[in-house]
Every structure is written in structure tokens, then in C-alpha cells.
PDB file of C-alpha atoms in Angstrom:
ATOM      1  CA  MET A   1       3.572 -35.724  38.932  1.00 51.00           C
ATOM      2  CA  SER A   2       7.102 -35.344  38.280  1.00 51.00           C
ATOM      3  CA  ALA A   3      10.055 -37.398  39.805  1.00 54.00           C
ATOM      4  CA  ALA A   4      10.988 -34.578  42.210  1.00 51.00           C
ATOM      5  CA  ILE A   5       7.456 -34.769  43.692  1.00 52.00           C
ATOM      6  CA  ALA A   6       7.297 -38.377  43.915  1.00 53.00           C
ATOM      7  CA  ALA A   7      10.664 -38.468  45.753  1.00 52.00           C
ATOM      8  CA  ILE A   8       9.395 -35.950  48.267  1.00 50.00           C
ATOM      9  CA  VAL A   9       6.238 -37.830  48.899  1.00 49.00           C
ATOM     10  CA  ALA A  10       8.043 -41.023  49.374  1.00 51.00           C
ATOM     11  CA  ASP A  11      10.322 -39.376  51.957  1.00 51.00           C
ATOM     12  CA  VAL A  12       7.782 -37.596  53.923  1.00 49.00           C
ATOM     13  CA  GLY A  13       4.909 -40.112  53.920  1.00 48.00           C
ATOM     14  CA  PRO A  14       1.414 -39.195  55.058  1.00 47.00           C
ATOM     15  CA  PRO A  15       0.022 -36.756  55.921  1.00 49.00           C
ATOM     16  CA  LEU A  16       0.569 -34.935  52.543  1.00 51.00           C
ATOM     17  CA  THR A  17      -0.379 -31.526  53.756  1.00 55.00           C
ATOM     18  CA  PRO A  18       2.743 -29.276  54.025  1.00 57.00           C
ATOM     19  CA  ASP A  19       3.453 -26.255  56.070  1.00 60.00           C
ATOM     20  CA  GLY A  20       4.371 -22.838  54.369  1.00 60.00           C
ATOM     21  CA  ASP A  21       8.055 -23.368  54.135  1.00 63.00           C
ATOM     22  CA  GLU A  22       7.646 -26.803  52.774  1.00 65.00           C
ATOM     23  CA  ALA A  23       5.044 -25.885  50.237  1.00 61.00           C
ATOM     24  CA  ARG A  24       7.590 -23.199  48.907  1.00 63.00           C
ATOM     25  CA  GLU A  25      10.464 -25.580  48.948  1.00 67.00           C
ATOM     26  CA  TRP A  26       8.282 -28.088  46.881  1.00 61.00           C
ATOM     27  CA  ALA A  27       7.303 -25.424  44.460  1.00 63.00           C
ATOM     28  CA  GLU A  28      10.811 -24.332  43.771  1.00 64.00           C
ATOM     29  CA  ARG A  29      12.033 -27.838  43.304  1.00 63.00           C
ATOM     30  CA  GLU A  30       9.155 -28.639  40.920  1.00 61.00           C
ATOM     31  CA  LEU A  31       9.770 -25.472  38.877  1.00 58.00           C
ATOM     32  CA  ALA A  32      13.543 -26.329  38.657  1.00 58.00           C
ATOM     33  CA  ASP A  33      12.679 -29.428  36.567  1.00 57.00           C
ATOM     34  CA  PRO A  34      14.032 -29.015  33.112  1.00 54.00           C
ATOM     35  CA  VAL A  35      10.892 -29.863  31.560  1.00 49.00           C
ATOM     36  CA  TYR A  36       9.448 -26.427  32.361  1.00 50.00           C
ATOM     37  CA  ASP A  37      12.605 -24.699  30.694  1.00 51.00           C
ATOM     38  CA  ALA A  38      11.669 -26.672  27.499  1.00 49.00           C
ATOM     39  CA  ALA A  39       8.040 -25.426  27.657  1.00 52.00           C
ATOM     40  CA  GLU A  40       9.028 -21.639  27.854  1.00 58.00           C
ATOM     41  CA  PRO A  41       8.299 -19.656  24.682  1.00 61.00           C
ATOM     42  CA  THR A  42      11.415 -18.599  22.569  1.00 62.00           C
ATOM     43  CA  PRO A  43      11.961 -14.832  21.716  1.00 61.00           C
ATOM     44  CA  PHE A  44      10.770 -15.809  18.119  1.00 57.00           C
ATOM     45  CA  ASP A  45       7.528 -17.378  19.540  1.00 62.00           C
ATOM     46  CA  LEU A  46       6.999 -14.058  21.559  1.00 64.00           C
ATOM     47  CA  ILE A  47       7.589 -11.829  18.482  1.00 64.00           C
ATOM     48  CA  ALA A  48       5.325 -13.839  16.230  1.00 62.00           C
ATOM     49  CA  ARG A  49       2.594 -13.791  18.998  1.00 69.00           C
ATOM     50  CA  ALA A  50       2.676 -10.032  19.230  1.00 67.00           C
ATOM     51  CA  ILE A  51       2.433  -9.475  15.457  1.00 62.00           C
ATOM     52  CA  ALA A  52      -0.420 -11.945  15.508  1.00 63.00           C
ATOM     53  CA  ASP A  53      -2.163 -10.046  18.255  1.00 67.00           C
ATOM     54  CA  ALA A  54      -1.689  -6.692  16.491  1.00 60.00           C
ATOM     55  CA  PHE A  55      -3.223  -7.943  13.277  1.00 56.00           C
ATOM     56  CA  SER A  56      -5.955  -9.557  15.307  1.00 61.00           C
ATOM     57  CA  ASN A  57      -6.707  -6.321  17.228  1.00 62.00           C
ATOM     58  CA  LEU A  58      -6.697  -4.317  13.880  1.00 56.00           C
ATOM     59  CA  PHE A  59      -9.229  -6.458  11.906  1.00 55.00           C
ATOM     60  CA  SER A  60     -11.517  -7.395  14.906  1.00 55.00           C
ATOM     61  CA  VAL A  61     -13.004  -4.121  15.954  1.00 51.00           C
ATOM     62  CA  GLN A  62     -15.955  -4.675  18.370  1.00 56.00           C
ATOM     63  CA  LEU A  63     -18.635  -2.856  16.625  1.00 52.00           C
ATOM     64  CA  GLY A  64     -21.357  -5.393  17.078  1.00 54.00           C
ATOM     65  CA  GLU A  65     -22.436  -8.285  15.188  1.00 54.00           C
ATOM     66  CA  GLY A  66     -21.637  -8.051  11.423  1.00 54.00           C
ATOM     67  CA  TRP A  67     -19.634  -4.817  11.765  1.00 56.00           C
ATOM     68  CA  GLY A  68     -16.273  -6.320  12.542  1.00 54.00           C
ATOM     69  CA  SER A  69     -15.648  -7.679   9.059  1.00 60.00           C
ATOM     70  CA  ALA A  70     -17.031  -4.488   7.601  1.00 63.00           C
ATOM     71  CA  ALA A  71     -14.560  -2.303   9.465  1.00 61.00           C
ATOM     72  CA  ALA A  72     -11.678  -4.705   8.455  1.00 61.00           C
ATOM     73  CA  LEU A  73     -12.737  -4.361   4.719  1.00 65.00           C
ATOM     74  CA  LEU A  74     -13.001  -0.505   5.094  1.00 67.00           C
ATOM     75  CA  ALA A  75      -9.404  -0.393   6.570  1.00 63.00           C
ATOM     76  CA  ALA A  76      -8.121  -2.545   3.579  1.00 66.00           C
ATOM     77  CA  ILE A  77      -9.753  -0.141   1.081  1.00 75.00           C
ATOM     78  CA  VAL A  78      -8.271   2.851   2.848  1.00 64.00           C
ATOM     79  CA  VAL A  79      -4.710   1.353   2.606  1.00 62.00           C
ATOM     80  CA  VAL A  80      -5.174   0.480  -1.157  1.00 67.00           C
ATOM     81  CA  VAL A  81      -6.441   4.115  -1.906  1.00 68.00           C
ATOM     82  CA  ALA A  82      -3.527   5.588   0.037  1.00 65.00           C
ATOM     83  CA  ILE A  83      -0.914   3.547  -2.035  1.00 71.00           C
ATOM     84  CA  VAL A  84      -2.702   4.545  -5.354  1.00 64.00           C
ATOM     85  CA  VAL A  85      -2.647   8.211  -4.303  1.00 62.00           C
ATOM     86  CA  ALA A  86       1.070   7.972  -3.406  1.00 61.00           C
ATOM     87  CA  PHE A  87       1.908   6.497  -6.782  1.00 58.00           C
ATOM     88  CA  ALA A  88      -0.170   9.141  -8.465  1.00 61.00           C
ATOM     89  CA  ILE A  89       1.641  11.914  -6.632  1.00 59.00           C
ATOM     90  CA  TRP A  90       5.300  10.760  -6.466  1.00 54.00           C
ATOM     91  CA  GLY A  91       5.198   8.175  -9.424  1.00 53.00           C
ATOM     92  CA  VAL A  92       6.572   4.653  -9.477  1.00 50.00           C
ATOM     93  CA  PRO A  93       9.697   4.102  -7.161  1.00 49.00           C
ATOM     94  CA  ARG A  94      11.301   1.983  -9.653  1.00 45.00           C
ATOM     95  CA  ALA A  95      11.301   4.632 -12.437  1.00 42.00           C
ATOM     96  CA  THR A  96      12.909   7.114 -10.014  1.00 43.00           C
ATOM     97  CA  GLY A  97      15.557   4.683  -8.880  1.00 44.00           C
ATOM     98  CA  ARG A  98      16.531   3.987 -12.522  1.00 44.00           C
ATOM     99  CA  ALA A  99      16.683   7.578 -13.379  1.00 42.00           C
ATOM    100  CA  ARG A 100      19.167   8.372 -10.615  1.00 46.00           C
ATOM    101  CA  GLN A 101      21.665   5.999 -12.015  1.00 50.00           C
ATOM    102  CA  GLN A 102      23.714   8.422 -14.169  1.00 51.00           C
ATOM    103  CA  ALA A 103      24.494   7.131 -17.649  1.00 55.00           C
ATOM    104  CA  PRO A 104      28.110   7.957 -18.465  1.00 63.00           C
ATOM    105  CA  ALA A 105      27.374   9.222 -21.931  1.00 74.00           C
ATOM    106  CA  LEU A 106      25.659  12.490 -22.433  1.00 85.00           C
ATOM    107  CA  PHE A 107      25.280  13.677 -26.065  1.00 85.00           C
ATOM    108  CA  ASP A 108      28.569  12.017 -27.426  1.00 78.00           C
ATOM    109  CA  ALA A 109      30.574  12.874 -24.238  1.00 79.00           C
ATOM    110  CA  ASP A 110      31.723  10.681 -21.382  1.00 81.00           C
ATOM    111  CA  GLU A 111      30.011  12.972 -18.651  1.00 85.00           C
ATOM    112  CA  ARG A 112      29.441  11.587 -15.111  1.00 86.00           C
ATOM    113  CA  ARG A 113      28.888  14.876 -13.262  1.00 92.00           C
ATOM    114  CA  SER A 114      25.488  15.915 -11.655  1.00 93.00           C
ATOM    115  CA  ALA A 115      23.396  18.604 -12.862  1.00 95.00           C
ATOM    116  CA  ALA A 116      24.654  20.893 -10.020  1.00 96.00           C
ATOM    117  CA  GLN A 117      28.240  20.218 -10.862  1.00 96.00           C
ATOM    118  CA  LEU A 118      27.640  20.774 -14.494  1.00 96.00           C
ATOM    119  CA  ARG A 119      25.874  24.245 -13.769  1.00 97.00           C
ATOM    120  CA  ALA A 120      28.822  25.344 -11.738  1.00 97.00           C
ATOM    121  CA  ALA A 121      31.242  24.279 -14.473  1.00 96.00           C
ATOM    122  CA  ALA A 122      29.119  26.224 -16.992  1.00 96.00           C
ATOM    123  CA  ALA A 123      29.087  29.390 -14.785  1.00 97.00           C
ATOM    124  CA  ALA A 124      32.947  29.070 -14.416  1.00 97.00           C
ATOM    125  CA  HIS A 125      33.310  29.058 -18.296  1.00 97.00           C
ATOM    126  CA  ALA A 126      30.862  32.074 -18.628  1.00 97.00           C
ATOM    127  CA  GLU A 127      33.013  34.014 -16.113  1.00 97.00           C
ATOM    128  CA  LYS A 128      35.863  33.515 -18.493  1.00 97.00           C
ATOM    129  CA  ALA A 129      33.873  34.398 -21.470  1.00 97.00           C
ATOM    130  CA  GLU A 130      34.260  30.915 -22.775  1.00 97.00           C
ATOM    131  CA  TRP A 131      30.869  30.927 -24.392  1.00 97.00           C
ATOM    132  CA  ASP A 132      31.172  27.651 -26.406  1.00 96.00           C
ATOM    133  CA  ALA A 133      31.923  25.632 -23.446  1.00 96.00           C
ATOM    134  CA  ALA A 134      29.513  27.511 -21.219  1.00 97.00           C
ATOM    135  CA  VAL A 135      26.442  26.840 -23.695  1.00 97.00           C
ATOM    136  CA  ALA A 136      27.380  23.207 -24.111  1.00 96.00           C
ATOM    137  CA  MET A 137      27.866  22.654 -20.448  1.00 96.00           C
ATOM    138  CA  ARG A 138      24.607  24.353 -19.444  1.00 97.00           C
ATOM    139  CA  PHE A 139      22.549  22.355 -21.877  1.00 97.00           C
ATOM    140  CA  ARG A 140      24.126  19.058 -20.533  1.00 95.00           C
ATOM    141  CA  ALA A 141      23.008  20.228 -17.050  1.00 96.00           C
ATOM    142  CA  LEU A 142      19.486  20.695 -18.242  1.00 97.00           C
ATOM    143  CA  ALA A 143      19.453  17.202 -19.587  1.00 95.00           C
ATOM    144  CA  ARG A 144      21.033  15.873 -16.493  1.00 94.00           C
ATOM    145  CA  ALA A 145      18.734  17.416 -14.292  1.00 95.00           C
ATOM    146  CA  CYS A 146      15.695  16.166 -16.170  1.00 94.00           C
ATOM    147  CA  ALA A 147      17.225  12.512 -15.841  1.00 92.00           C
ATOM    148  CA  GLU A 148      17.860  12.988 -12.104  1.00 93.00           C
ATOM    149  CA  ARG A 149      14.262  13.819 -11.595  1.00 92.00           C
ATOM    150  CA  GLY A 150      13.097  10.763 -13.521  1.00 90.00           C
ATOM    151  CA  VAL A 151      11.250  13.121 -15.980  1.00 90.00           C
ATOM    152  CA  VAL A 152      13.209  12.384 -19.239  1.00 90.00           C
ATOM    153  CA  ASP A 153      15.538   9.406 -19.821  1.00 85.00           C
ATOM    154  CA  VAL A 154      18.651  10.254 -21.832  1.00 84.00           C
ATOM    155  CA  PRO A 155      20.007   7.007 -23.120  1.00 84.00           C
ATOM    156  CA  PRO A 156      23.427   6.772 -24.935  1.00 81.00           C
ATOM    157  CA  GLY A 157      23.275   8.063 -28.444  1.00 82.00           C
ATOM    158  CA  ALA A 158      20.303  10.246 -27.853  1.00 86.00           C
ATOM    159  CA  THR A 159      20.451  13.604 -29.772  1.00 91.00           C
ATOM    160  CA  VAL A 160      19.784  17.001 -28.271  1.00 94.00           C
ATOM    161  CA  HIS A 161      16.856  17.380 -30.357  1.00 95.00           C
ATOM    162  CA  ALA A 162      15.436  14.082 -29.318  1.00 93.00           C
ATOM    163  CA  PHE A 163      15.768  15.140 -25.653  1.00 95.00           C
ATOM    164  CA  ALA A 164      14.213  18.378 -26.375  1.00 96.00           C
ATOM    165  CA  ARG A 165      11.192  16.787 -27.947  1.00 95.00           C
ATOM    166  CA  ALA A 166      10.804  14.373 -25.059  1.00 93.00           C
ATOM    167  CA  ALA A 167      11.316  17.262 -22.457  1.00 95.00           C
ATOM    168  CA  ALA A 168       8.739  19.357 -24.502  1.00 95.00           C
ATOM    169  CA  ARG A 169       6.115  16.553 -23.757  1.00 94.00           C
ATOM    170  CA  ALA A 170       6.915  16.727 -20.058  1.00 94.00           C
ATOM    171  CA  PHE A 171       7.064  20.584 -20.033  1.00 95.00           C
ATOM    172  CA  PRO A 172       4.746  21.729 -22.863  1.00 94.00           C
ATOM    173  CA  GLY A 173       4.966  25.317 -21.960  1.00 94.00           C
ATOM    174  CA  PHE A 174       8.628  25.395 -22.668  1.00 96.00           C
ATOM    175  CA  ALA A 175       8.600  23.473 -25.995  1.00 96.00           C
ATOM    176  CA  GLU A 176      10.027  26.350 -28.108  1.00 97.00           C
ATOM    177  CA  ARG A 177      12.747  27.355 -25.617  1.00 97.00           C
ATOM    178  CA  LEU A 178      13.924  23.801 -25.351  1.00 97.00           C
ATOM    179  CA  GLU A 179      14.189  23.386 -29.062  1.00 97.00           C
ATOM    180  CA  SER A 180      16.027  26.765 -29.390  1.00 97.00           C
ATOM    181  CA  SER A 181      18.415  25.515 -26.552  1.00 97.00           C
ATOM    182  CA  ALA A 182      18.985  22.229 -28.480  1.00 96.00           C
ATOM    183  CA  THR A 183      19.870  24.329 -31.552  1.00 97.00           C
ATOM    184  CA  ALA A 184      22.241  26.369 -29.623  1.00 97.00           C
ATOM    185  CA  PHE A 185      24.019  23.386 -28.299  1.00 96.00           C
ATOM    186  CA  ASP A 186      24.274  22.014 -31.937  1.00 94.00           C
ATOM    187  CA  ASP A 187      25.615  25.319 -33.207  1.00 94.00           C
ATOM    188  CA  VAL A 188      28.532  25.582 -30.764  1.00 95.00           C
ATOM    189  CA  ARG A 189      29.167  21.863 -30.424  1.00 91.00           C
ATOM    190  CA  TYR A 190      28.858  20.428 -33.922  1.00 88.00           C
ATOM    191  CA  LEU A 191      28.674  23.395 -36.359  1.00 88.00           C
ATOM    192  CA  ARG A 192      31.482  25.215 -34.763  1.00 86.00           C
ATOM    193  CA  ARG A 193      29.610  28.450 -34.613  1.00 92.00           C
ATOM    194  CA  PRO A 194      30.862  30.988 -31.891  1.00 93.00           C
ATOM    195  CA  GLY A 195      28.835  30.919 -28.675  1.00 95.00           C
ATOM    196  CA  THR A 196      27.514  34.261 -27.360  1.00 96.00           C
ATOM    197  CA  PRO A 197      26.483  35.553 -23.972  1.00 97.00           C
ATOM    198  CA  GLU A 198      22.713  35.672 -25.481  1.00 97.00           C
ATOM    199  CA  LEU A 199      22.915  31.964 -26.260  1.00 97.00           C
ATOM    200  CA  TYR A 200      24.294  30.980 -22.782  1.00 98.00           C
ATOM    201  CA  ARG A 201      21.430  33.243 -21.253  1.00 97.00           C
ATOM    202  CA  LEU A 202      18.912  31.360 -23.312  1.00 97.00           C
ATOM    203  CA  VAL A 203      19.980  27.961 -22.213  1.00 97.00           C
ATOM    204  CA  ALA A 204      20.581  28.952 -18.634  1.00 97.00           C
ATOM    205  CA  GLU A 205      17.111  30.598 -18.219  1.00 97.00           C
ATOM    206  CA  THR A 206      15.413  27.544 -19.914  1.00 97.00           C
ATOM    207  CA  ASP A 207      17.223  25.289 -17.568  1.00 97.00           C
ATOM    208  CA  ASP A 208      16.224  27.353 -14.469  1.00 97.00           C
ATOM    209  CA  ALA A 209      12.579  27.488 -15.748  1.00 97.00           C
ATOM    210  CA  VAL A 210      12.375  23.713 -16.366  1.00 96.00           C
ATOM    211  CA  ALA A 211      13.957  23.066 -13.049  1.00 95.00           C
ATOM    212  CA  ALA A 212      11.271  25.085 -11.209  1.00 95.00           C
ATOM    213  CA  ALA A 213       8.315  23.674 -13.211  1.00 94.00           C
ATOM    214  CA  ARG A 214       6.301  20.615 -12.450  1.00 92.00           C
ATOM    215  CA  PRO A 215       6.326  17.910 -15.202  1.00 91.00           C
ATOM    216  CA  ALA A 216       3.218  16.926 -16.994  1.00 84.00           C
ATOM    217  CA  GLN A 217       4.181  13.349 -17.270  1.00 59.00           C
ATOM    218  CA  LEU A 218       7.280  11.036 -17.523  1.00 52.00           C
ATOM    219  CA  GLN A 219       8.789  10.672 -21.022  1.00 47.00           C
ATOM    220  CA  GLU A 220      11.762   8.791 -22.596  1.00 47.00           C
ATOM    221  CA  THR A 221      13.830  10.050 -25.385  1.00 49.00           C
ATOM    222  CA  SER A 222      14.147   8.177 -28.621  1.00 46.00           C
ATOM    223  CA  ALA A 223      17.192   8.781 -30.874  1.00 47.00           C
TER     224      ALA A 223
END
């Protein structure tokens, strides 16, 4: 009995049976005692209890004796299978996140633009009949697009032919076109051979075809 109740008893004396108003007053005074506030659950306690109840309900299905644990095991297997299937379809998130971090160097050039920006720049050069720049820019767009998709990693110092070989492993149906596009880049960039509308069309069509295709597997280039 709390101090409040003891005080009331001492004041009132026998008999100890209160009427309705007195009972309500006694109850209010008793509940006003700070000891009851201390016993109230905190918001953290309520959240933890809700989480525990949710897990308890999930893994304690009432299916009869011996069936509850079997249902919990089946639910765990379903979750694991779903995770494995997600990895098989979309790949490992860490690899994709790494591929989205654009490397500043791209075939001996400080290039930080996205694939879409590089394609737009290549098209602008092509409209002015600047075929050398158009061919080189579109091939860089092809490589940057593969890196953005997490298909082929293009580390600093990688050659265009190393990229073409790695991309061909991911897109085996375009191996010959990828190699021809890499040769076109070499011709206009390093051998100073004049670019042509045909070379630009070759690289642009290869870029479009690879962008629309589904990769066979993830690969990394080696210089």
C-alpha cells in the first residue's frame, strides 16, 4: 500500500468501505503517485515489443503440433531463394555501384561525361562533318555505356582493343563489330587516318546494338 492510501486510511478510520466518489478520488490519488510513471513503458520499449511480436507471429503459425517450426523453416528457405534469384537476375549491387563511379580517364583522355553526353557530342561533330572527332567520341560513348551498366570495367590505361575483347565476352554476337570499331578509333585517334561517314556509322550502330542487348556475363578489361 502506498503512502497516499495509508494517509487516507489514517484520516478516515473504520469502516474502510468508501462510497463511489471516495473510491474514484482514492484511485486518482493512488495513480498520481510517481512510482506508476516510472513503471510506464518508454517509446523504445513499445517499438521493441512490436518488432518482437511481429517476428513471433511470423514464425509461430498455428498449424498443429510439429507444424509451426516446419512453417518457419519453409519461410526462411523462401526468403533465401528470393535473394539468390535477385542476385542471379540483377547481379551483385556492389559491382553495379562501383561501375557507376565514372573513371576520369578514358582511352588516354580526361573524360568525365556520361554515355548520353558523349553520344550527343559525337552527333554534333557528325553534323559538322568532323568525322575524326565523331568516331572517337562515339567509341568513348560505347565504352562509357558498358561501364555505366556494370558490364565492362574500363580502368585507366586500358586500350581500346582490350576493351573490345572484354566487351566481346559479354556480347559474343558483336565480337567482330566491336573489334572493327576499336580499329576505327585507333585509325582516327592514333594513326591520324581520316574519319569517314562509314566509320562513324559502324561505331554508332555497334554502340546502339550493344546498348539494346543483354550481356552474357560481367567482365573486366585487362590492359
